[in-house]
């Protein structure tokens, strides 16, 4: 594809509900990253996938957050029992092709009411 | 169009030197500016975040300043170490994130 895509672009949910955010990386990119940016805050690393290796989950803020990457391509970030503080823009990036430069998707804006 | 430029693009120094990395942006209407380091094959590591109302932030050997009027931010690294070798990115936030061009730093023993 031309770039990293994410869906949905916007998600409004009620507190306590589960949400799934999707990321389609650039075709052929072996590395995939999730970040979030909360209102008024900087960019925060969440999780990193590299090929078939175990993901680096060191940035996940709580056990309500999890992510999967199926077939080494598409990734889903799941937030269970959402809280208002989970409201943020969730960004996905991928890298590969001999360089570790990251290419970012447009993000998903999550609002928890 | 907001652009973020970093100078120099690459830097190689012996350990122990004090360094200044520069970041310039074209639009002063930024909400905040954040410095990251990027290591090969890893996610971005946040170093310092400066809100638009602040002028500088310090963490250990790192100090970052922000001058919105001149459209500049600098990252100062004191007493550099080989472990500081990485690419350093400044990222400005307006209604979206604007990534700088990066400075690739190598500190040799």
Coordinates of C-alpha atoms in Angstrom, one line a residue:
Chain A
X1 CA 0.0 0.0 0.0
X2 CA 1.0 3.6 -0.3
X3 CA 1.3 4.1 3.5
X4 CA 0.3 3.0 6.9
X5 CA -3.5 3.0 7.4
X6 CA -5.5 2.9 10.6
X7 CA -9.1 2.4 11.3
X8 CA -11.4 3.7 12.5
X9 CA -10.2 7.3 12.2
X10 CA -12.5 8.2 15.1
X11 CA -14.0 6.1 17.9
X12 CA -16.3 7.3 20.6
X13 CA -17.2 4.7 23.3
X14 CA -18.6 4.5 26.7
X15 CA -16.6 3.9 29.8
X16 CA -16.2 0.2 30.5
X17 CA -16.6 -0.9 26.9
X18 CA -13.9 -2.7 25.0
X19 CA -12.5 -1.2 21.8
X20 CA -10.3 -2.5 19.0
X21 CA -8.1 -0.3 16.8
X22 CA -6.6 -1.6 13.6
X23 CA -3.3 -0.8 11.8
X24 CA -2.3 -1.9 8.3
X25 CA 1.4 -1.4 7.9
X26 CA 3.3 -0.7 4.7
X27 CA 3.5 -3.9 2.8
X28 CA 6.7 -5.7 3.5
X29 CA 7.6 -3.8 6.7
X30 CA 8.6 -6.2 9.4
X31 CA 8.4 -3.9 12.3
X32 CA 5.2 -2.3 13.7
X33 CA 4.8 0.1 16.6
X34 CA 1.9 1.5 18.6
X35 CA 2.0 4.9 20.3
X36 CA -0.5 7.2 21.9
X37 CA -0.8 10.9 22.4
X38 CA -3.0 12.2 25.1
X39 CA -4.4 15.7 25.1
X40 CA -1.6 18.1 26.1
X41 CA 0.9 15.3 26.3
X42 CA 3.7 14.1 24.1
X43 CA 4.0 10.9 22.2
X44 CA 4.1 7.7 24.3
X45 CA 5.4 4.4 23.2
X46 CA 3.1 1.4 23.8
X47 CA 4.3 -1.8 22.0
X48 CA 6.6 -2.9 19.3
X49 CA 6.5 -6.0 17.0
X50 CA 9.5 -7.2 15.0
X51 CA 8.9 -10.2 12.7
X52 CA 8.2 -13.3 14.7
X53 CA 10.0 -12.2 17.8
X54 CA 8.2 -11.7 21.1
X55 CA 6.8 -8.2 21.1
X56 CA 8.2 -5.5 23.3
X57 CA 5.3 -4.6 25.6
X58 CA 7.2 -2.4 27.9
X59 CA 5.1 0.7 27.1
X60 CA 1.6 -0.8 27.8
X61 CA 0.2 1.3 30.6
X62 CA -1.9 -1.5 32.2
X63 CA -3.1 -5.1 31.6
X64 CA -6.3 -3.7 30.0
X65 CA -4.1 -3.0 26.9
X66 CA -3.1 -5.7 24.6
X67 CA -2.1 -6.0 20.9
X68 CA -1.8 -8.7 18.3
X69 CA -0.2 -8.9 15.0
X70 CA -1.6 -11.6 12.7
X71 CA 0.5 -13.1 9.9
X72 CA 3.2 -10.5 10.4
X73 CA 1.1 -7.8 8.9
X74 CA -2.1 -6.3 10.3
X75 CA -2.1 -5.4 14.0
X76 CA -5.0 -4.8 16.4
X77 CA -4.7 -2.9 19.6
X78 CA -7.4 -3.8 22.1
X79 CA -8.3 -1.8 25.2
X80 CA -10.6 -3.6 27.6
X81 CA -12.9 -1.8 30.1
X82 CA -12.0 1.6 28.7
X83 CA -11.5 4.5 31.1
X84 CA -11.7 8.2 30.4
X85 CA -8.0 8.5 30.7
X86 CA -7.6 6.2 27.7
X87 CA -8.9 9.0 25.5
X88 CA -6.1 9.9 23.1
X89 CA -4.9 9.6 19.6
X90 CA -3.5 6.2 18.9
X91 CA -0.8 6.1 16.3
X92 CA 0.7 3.2 14.5
X93 CA 4.0 3.1 12.6
X94 CA 5.9 0.6 10.6
X95 CA 9.5 0.2 9.4
X96 CA 11.4 -2.1 7.2
X97 CA 13.0 -2.4 3.8
X98 CA 16.5 -2.1 5.2
X99 CA 15.9 1.0 7.2
X100 CA 14.5 1.5 10.6
X101 CA 12.9 4.9 9.8
X102 CA 9.3 4.8 11.0
X103 CA 6.4 5.7 8.9
X104 CA 3.3 6.8 10.8
X105 CA -0.4 6.3 10.1
X106 CA -3.0 9.0 10.5
X107 CA -4.0 7.8 13.9
X108 CA -7.3 6.8 15.6
X109 CA -8.8 9.4 17.9
X110 CA -10.4 7.6 20.8
X111 CA -12.9 9.3 23.0
X112 CA -14.2 7.6 26.1
X113 CA -17.3 9.2 27.6
Chain B
X1 CA 3.1 24.3 5.8
X2 CA 4.9 23.4 9.0
X3 CA 8.3 22.0 8.6
X4 CA 10.8 20.8 11.2
X5 CA 14.5 20.8 10.3
X6 CA 17.3 19.4 12.3
X7 CA 20.9 20.4 12.1
X8 CA 23.3 18.7 11.8
X9 CA 22.0 15.6 9.9
X10 CA 24.9 13.5 11.3
X11 CA 27.5 14.0 14.0
X12 CA 30.4 11.9 15.2
X13 CA 32.3 12.8 18.3
X14 CA 34.6 11.3 20.9
X15 CA 33.1 10.6 24.2
X16 CA 33.1 13.3 26.9
X17 CA 32.2 16.1 24.5
X18 CA 29.3 18.4 25.2
X19 CA 26.9 18.5 22.2
X20 CA 24.1 20.7 20.9
X21 CA 21.5 19.4 18.5
X22 CA 19.4 22.0 16.7
X23 CA 15.7 21.9 15.7
X24 CA 14.0 24.6 13.8
X25 CA 10.3 24.9 12.8
X26 CA 8.6 27.2 10.5
X27 CA 5.4 27.9 12.4
X28 CA 5.6 29.2 15.9
X29 CA 2.0 28.0 16.6
X30 CA 3.1 24.7 18.2
X31 CA 1.5 23.3 21.3
X32 CA 4.6 21.4 22.4
X33 CA 7.9 20.1 21.2
X34 CA 9.3 16.7 22.1
X35 CA 12.7 15.2 21.7
X36 CA 13.1 11.5 21.1
X37 CA 15.9 9.1 20.5
X38 CA 15.5 6.3 18.1
X39 CA 17.7 3.2 18.3
X40 CA 17.8 0.8 15.3
X41 CA 14.8 -1.6 15.4
X42 CA 13.2 0.0 18.5
X43 CA 10.4 2.3 19.2
X44 CA 10.9 6.0 19.9
X45 CA 12.1 6.8 23.4
X46 CA 10.8 10.1 24.7
X47 CA 13.6 12.2 26.2
X48 CA 12.0 15.6 27.0
X49 CA 8.7 17.3 26.4
X50 CA 8.5 21.1 26.4
X51 CA 5.1 22.7 26.5
X52 CA 4.6 25.9 24.5
X53 CA 4.5 27.9 27.7
X54 CA 7.8 26.5 28.9
X55 CA 11.3 27.5 27.9
X56 CA 13.4 24.5 28.9
X57 CA 13.3 21.1 30.5
X58 CA 16.2 19.1 32.0
X59 CA 16.7 15.4 32.7
X60 CA 20.0 14.1 33.8
X61 CA 22.7 15.0 31.2
X62 CA 20.0 16.3 28.8
X63 CA 18.7 19.8 28.6
X64 CA 16.2 21.0 26.0
X65 CA 15.2 24.6 25.3
X66 CA 12.4 26.1 23.3
X67 CA 12.2 29.6 21.7
X68 CA 8.9 29.9 19.9
X69 CA 9.6 33.4 18.7
X70 CA 12.6 32.3 16.7
X71 CA 11.2 28.9 15.9
X72 CA 14.0 27.0 17.5
X73 CA 14.7 24.2 20.0
X74 CA 18.0 22.8 21.1
X75 CA 18.9 19.6 22.8
X76 CA 22.1 19.8 24.9
X77 CA 23.9 16.6 25.8
X78 CA 26.5 17.0 28.5
X79 CA 29.5 14.6 28.7
X80 CA 28.5 12.4 25.9
X81 CA 28.8 8.6 26.1
X82 CA 28.9 5.8 23.5
X83 CA 25.5 4.8 24.8
X84 CA 24.1 8.1 23.5
X85 CA 24.7 6.9 20.0
X86 CA 21.3 7.0 18.2
X87 CA 19.2 9.2 16.0
X88 CA 17.6 12.1 17.7
X89 CA 14.2 13.4 16.6
X90 CA 12.4 16.5 17.5
X91 CA 8.6 16.4 17.0
X92 CA 6.4 19.5 17.0
X93 CA 2.7 19.3 17.6
X94 CA 0.2 21.6 16.1
X95 CA -3.1 20.0 15.1
X96 CA -0.9 17.1 14.1
X97 CA 2.6 15.8 14.7
X98 CA 5.4 17.1 12.6
X99 CA 8.5 15.0 12.7
X100 CA 11.9 16.5 12.3
X101 CA 14.5 15.3 9.8
X102 CA 16.6 13.7 12.6
X103 CA 20.3 13.9 13.7
X104 CA 22.3 10.7 13.6
X105 CA 24.7 10.8 16.5
X106 CA 27.7 8.6 17.0
X107 CA 29.8 8.8 20.1
X108 CA 33.0 6.8 19.9
X109 CA 35.2 5.7 22.9

